[in-house]
Amino acid sequence: MKLIKFASITKKIALAAFGLFLLLFLPVHLGINLCLLREDGGEWYRNASHFMGTNYIVKVFEIVLLASVLLHIIIAILLTIENFLARPIRYKVATKTKTPFMSRYMIWTGGVIACFLVIHFINFYFVKFDLVEGKYSADMEQVDKHFQEKAIKLQSGELSEKEQASLMAQYQAISQVSMDKMDKNRKNLVNLTKDEVKLYCGEDFKHYEPDFYNMSLELFANKTYSIIYLLVFVVLGFHLFHALGSLAQTLGLNHKKYTPIIDVVALAYAVIIPLGFAAIPLWLMFML
Amino acid sequence: MDFTLKIWRQENQKAKGRFETYKIKDISPDCSFLEMLDILNESLVNKLSHPVCFDNDCREGICGMCGLYINGRPHGPDDAVTTCQLHMRKFTDGETITIEPWRAKPFPVIRDLVVDRTALDKMIQEGGYISVTSGGVPDGNAIPIPKHKADQAMDSASCIGCGACIAACKNASAMLFVGAKVTQLALLPQGKPEAAIRVQKMVAKMDELGFGNCTNTYACEAECPKEIKRSNISRMNLEFILAKIVSEETI
Amino acid sequence: MSTLDSKIPEGQLSEKWTRYKSSQKLVNPANKRKLDIIVVGTGLAGSSAAASLGALGFNVKIFCISDSPRRAHSIAAQGGINAAKNYQNDGDSIERLFNDTIKGGDYRAREANVYRLAEVANSIIDQGVAQGIPFARDYAGLLDNRSFGGSQVSRTFYAKGQTGQQLLLGAYSALSKEIKAGTVKMYERREMMDLVVIDGQARGIITRNLQTGELERWSSHAVVMATGGYGNVYFLSTNAMECNGSAAVQCYHKGAMFANPCFVQIHPTCIPVKGDYQSKLTLMSESLRNDGRIWVPKNIEDAKAIREGKLNPTDLKEEDRDYYLERRYPAFGNLVPRDIASRAAKERCDAGYGVGAGFAVYLDFKTAIERLGRDKIQERYGNLFQMYEKIVDVDPYENPMMIYPAVHYTMGGLWVDYELQTTIPGLFATGEANFSDHGANRLGASALMQGLADGYFILPYTMQNFLADKIHQPRVSIETKEFDEAEKSVRAKLESIMAIKGEKTVDTLQRELGHIMWEYVGMGRNAEKLTKAIPMLADLRKEFWSNVRVTGDMNSMNPELAKALRLADHIELAEIMAKDALQREESCGGHYREEYVTDEGEARRDDKNFMFVGVWEYKGEEQEPIMHKEELNYEFINVQQRNYK
Ligand SMILES: Cc1cc2nc3c(=O)[nH]c(=O)nc-3n(C[C@H](O)[C@H](O)[C@H](O)COP(=O)(O)OP(=O)(O)OC[C@H]3O[C@@H](n4cnc5c(N)ncnc54)[C@H](O)[C@@H]3O)c2cc1C
Ligand code: HEM
Ligand code: FES
């Protein structure tokens, strides 16, 4: 039974192509994450997040990326089902053939990654779409600007009573804002809940952004989460270790001269990338 | 040497199969695996029961007719041999040996350990050849072929069509078998004119017959009695990409 | 039918085939579709014939004994295929290949056939290259050659140690193409059970479906037998397990005569027998004799010590080794023809110089490894060395290989004329199944050549000549009384075998047959042994028909039954082999009669009385067969005593 009407190799190549895209994205993501470690109160990190969240090219890229993740997963699952069906009666004795260990468990390592991605999306990505609530930040200048605009309207008597009250509350709140709601440079309000955003920035303030920096720090403060996170990256390492060589094989790049090099690169990639990601909770757990 | 054999028995394609256990004694370590089964069969005939059916022909590892799944490995515990070349010295005295037929959807069991492998021929018939007819061809030396290319083509061409790659693959994929043929013919100048159409047709047939897909696990390479390399699969993928993207020929 | 007309065309040797082709009858394309051809056997001969005939437009049905044509016995040929391309510029030519083949066959082959073979051989190489066969090449990218026994030029083309495999896969691919095109229909797991002759013409066959046990009928205008040789009469041979002479015997019973049954080739380089459980012998390619040197200890004490495991062969000094082939035949050395090399090995072992269990000699690569390096040897023979090590468990790079002669090839077969037609009109025989080209001994690398020459380049012409007269002959129904009778007799035979329920397994009887044949009709024959063998074989036949035990049933897959059927025919074949050997009071090629030797112990041929083909005609059960003679006239070749010294 063929679940979708593409040639087997077409499916396989699509899987690899989407995988390749993910492979390319991972270092970018890692680069941003590593900004967390800079003791600048999240300035770089925030700038990077801001760029990623607002640049139009990046937005296109983001759609492709999301599609890649989904399609990679969908094709992987389809192939796994098809492959399972290709042997309706299974062997009694389990295979003793020596094969690269990781290659046999790609769907499982992938599955673990997928589960983590769900958590990860809930924790971070969905915040962007207001699907779940997270922590937010707002540029003080923006807040100020917004406040000034409101103040002008107040003077010209355009505000309703309710709006007046809220503006007053905002004024009070903001003048007593605690230090931990401000970043180091006092440029941004940070670590705000939705209510706090309303409180500090005003009911209809639109220019707040998810505060991934503090959300991360908060999550990593949770030991259980950190450990799960570390484990997931070990698993990712396994997935990646097979993925890169496999990718080359799938795309027809098997060459006496280059395959050994690709194998080394695959190993390096599979170690460095997860290690980079893991460095963050490790650093936070042991160094701070 | 003494062994306990657990052998898959199945009367015909439709019958429900089962494992039967047999004891066999005083086997010489120099005896080949199939000769050990011959001895078992002779004793079964003496007991008036039906001998175990298994395919074999050349008994020297070239016809690809034999093929048993022995203790979890196609062609048994030795590397780079067919079942007929496997010798009992590779087992330990007193061992229990489980023998199963090749398992794959396109390989239905015919009887006991005999499976129907005509699916392999069907894939070759789709284009695993160069379409010349007898006579009217140029001199053998008309086109020089670089030695390393000819050697590589020979390595791919040494496939014996036993199906161990498919039996070994966790997905019952026939990519090594098809890949070897596609590669052999793609490497040679004679095979080039039909390369784009060949790979598309053979892959389509492979899918149609119900073989699984490759997940780059390389069990095929590990179990191939002729040590055919996975680079053949890679080469086929490349040929396929080129055929689909560059070539104007479609199937 | 006592006059055998070999239908050799008139004219100069080199013009015969051209002349034949230009005057033969042809069939137009529209008529070809109306003509059916049955091909039995999918080896080189059968596959190439079916592919070529299908491509011409005939309706071809091919019957394959196993699941795929690629399993056929031809797949096992290792060494190579001859052709007189003279790419090496070493003086080769069609004439020389012709001469070598006739001489190698000890002047017992038909001149015109052999010349034609040498003539078309070059086209086989071209055909193979065009099919994508990866023949070995040199660094310039041109085809490479190696030397084989019985010739002083390098004319053997090869694909590693797997030449037969590659050639068969080439023919198989041509066949696959025709199957796809619909001109050839393939029926797998079918064994031919009988030939159907209607009005004196071969019009069909009965097969048994080995998967279901069903008997089936097939009709046609002509039948091609490409069923290979009968070496398995000896039980232990280098032939594949499914090789059998059964189909040839069926044709013999129906009136096709059997030529030179006693001509059997014993190959000098096989892995020696290990134990009585052994089911077959493995060949180590003749090409090994290019670089390997054959020897036994010079002193009988050393041989004894080696046999007892007290002495290691590698410790034996150079001067204590007897390179007996180099000693006796300095001109050809280790590359003497097979029959000579085999007899020399047997002679040494019989004299007590054998190693291993006493029936083995050494094939040593030490000198070659020193001269060329291990890598070169590995490149040339790697897979053979590996095969040896897997079987024997000894590393042949470090220790000399042990080899001993074994039954390998049968030169005899169905008698055919120049058109490859048997004495039954419409029944053709090709490849090892016929007798035509190798005389009393076949040179290495010429069986592949012959099978393919027949299939690609000869049958497509000669069969057309026959079929041209049949375009008005309608297809025949499979419900005729001839088909009924044939099927009935096959069924009766099957039933009677199943009904015996005796005491002896097929394997046991087969081993007994093999033993009689090897001991009495083997490498060294004499009148005494042969006259003993004939009644022994008759007894064995009786024993078979009264005491064989076949279990299971006949309506399902039952290899034991299939083996039993073949064994019955093999016993019969063995009887005419023995009779033919007894009748031929000379030593020639593979047929060595101990009474007929020169003073130097070499074979002594008797051209005056025995320059003929012994052609046997079946006269019915319990009747003595009759032998006819096809006299061989050597018009163009100068008949000499073979001399490889
Ligand atoms: C180990 C070995 C190495 C050799 N090496 C060389 C070499 O290097 N060079 C060389 O020139 N020659 C070599 N030969 C000889 C050569 O391989 C054979 O003579 C040749 O291949 C015969 O080809 P064929 O097509 O006539 O018959 P085969 O290949 O024997 O094909 C006949 C087929 O018909 C089948 N058959 C038989 N009876 C029936 C039936 N009743 N119904 C249906 N099918 C039937 C057989 O099972 C077989 O598959 C070698 C032989 C052996 C054994
Ligand atoms: C960051 C995340 C991921 C990256 C970078 C990635 C990358 C890759 C790459 C490059 C391949 C090799 C493709 C090939 O074999 O040619 C691959 C294979 C695979 N991936 Fe992923 N992947 C990721 C996540 C996932 C997820 C979430 C799944 C979930 C199911 C998954 C399942 C698989 C499977 C099953 C394979 C092997 C399929 C096969 O070989 O046929 N991957 N991956
Ligand atoms: S029987 Fe031919 S490969 Fe094993």
PDB file of N, CA and C and ligand atoms in Angstrom, chain B residues 56-59 61-66 82 84, ligand 3:
ATOM      1  N   ASN B  56      18.079 -24.319  -3.641  1.00  0.00           N
ATOM      2  CA  ASN B  56      19.533 -24.306  -3.823  1.00  0.00           C
ATOM      3  C   ASN B  56      19.812 -24.781  -5.227  1.00  0.00           C
ATOM      4  N   ASP B  57      20.982 -24.459  -5.729  1.00  0.00           N
ATOM      5  CA  ASP B  57      21.358 -24.967  -7.042  1.00  0.00           C
ATOM      6  C   ASP B  57      22.868 -25.127  -7.165  1.00  0.00           C
ATOM      7  N   CYS B  58      23.594 -24.027  -7.291  1.00  0.00           N
ATOM      8  CA  CYS B  58      25.024 -24.165  -7.603  1.00  0.00           C
ATOM      9  C   CYS B  58      25.828 -24.682  -6.417  1.00  0.00           C
ATOM     10  N   ARG B  59      25.408 -24.354  -5.227  1.00  0.00           N
ATOM     11  CA  ARG B  59      26.129 -24.682  -4.000  1.00  0.00           C
ATOM     12  C   ARG B  59      27.565 -24.176  -4.013  1.00  0.00           C
ATOM     13  N   GLY B  61      27.830 -20.491  -4.191  1.00  0.00           N
ATOM     14  CA  GLY B  61      27.726 -19.066  -3.891  1.00  0.00           C
ATOM     15  C   GLY B  61      27.622 -18.153  -5.086  1.00  0.00           C
ATOM     16  N   ILE B  62      27.081 -18.622  -6.190  1.00  0.00           N
ATOM     17  CA  ILE B  62      27.035 -17.738  -7.342  1.00  0.00           C
ATOM     18  C   ILE B  62      25.647 -17.656  -7.976  1.00  0.00           C
ATOM     19  N   CYS B  63      24.810 -18.672  -7.791  1.00  0.00           N
ATOM     20  CA  CYS B  63      23.531 -18.636  -8.492  1.00  0.00           C
ATOM     21  C   CYS B  63      22.496 -17.832  -7.721  1.00  0.00           C
ATOM     22  N   GLY B  64      22.722 -17.661  -6.419  1.00  0.00           N
ATOM     23  CA  GLY B  64      21.796 -16.866  -5.621  1.00  0.00           C
ATOM     24  C   GLY B  64      20.505 -17.585  -5.288  1.00  0.00           C
ATOM     25  N   MET B  65      20.469 -18.876  -5.509  1.00  0.00           N
ATOM     26  CA  MET B  65      19.229 -19.625  -5.296  1.00  0.00           C
ATOM     27  C   MET B  65      18.999 -19.915  -3.815  1.00  0.00           C
ATOM     28  N   CYS B  66      20.071 -20.170  -3.085  1.00  0.00           N
ATOM     29  CA  CYS B  66      19.887 -20.511  -1.677  1.00  0.00           C
ATOM     30  C   CYS B  66      19.672 -19.225  -0.882  1.00  0.00           C
ATOM     31  N   THR B  82      27.181 -17.028   1.011  1.00  0.00           N
ATOM     32  CA  THR B  82      25.792 -17.426   0.859  1.00  0.00           C
ATOM     33  C   THR B  82      25.545 -18.607   1.795  1.00  0.00           C
ATOM     34  N   CYS B  84      24.824 -21.583   1.105  1.00  0.00           N
ATOM     35  CA  CYS B  84      25.491 -22.811   0.661  1.00  0.00           C
ATOM     36  C   CYS B  84      26.980 -22.806   0.977  1.00  0.00           C
TER      37      CYS B  84
HETATM   38  S1  FES D   3      23.110 -22.501  -4.060  1.00  0.00           S
HETATM   39 FE1  FES D   3      23.839 -21.095  -5.516  1.00  0.00          FE
HETATM   40  S2  FES D   3      24.351 -19.428  -4.262  1.00  0.00           S
HETATM   41 FE2  FES D   3      23.878 -20.934  -2.832  1.00  0.00          FE
END
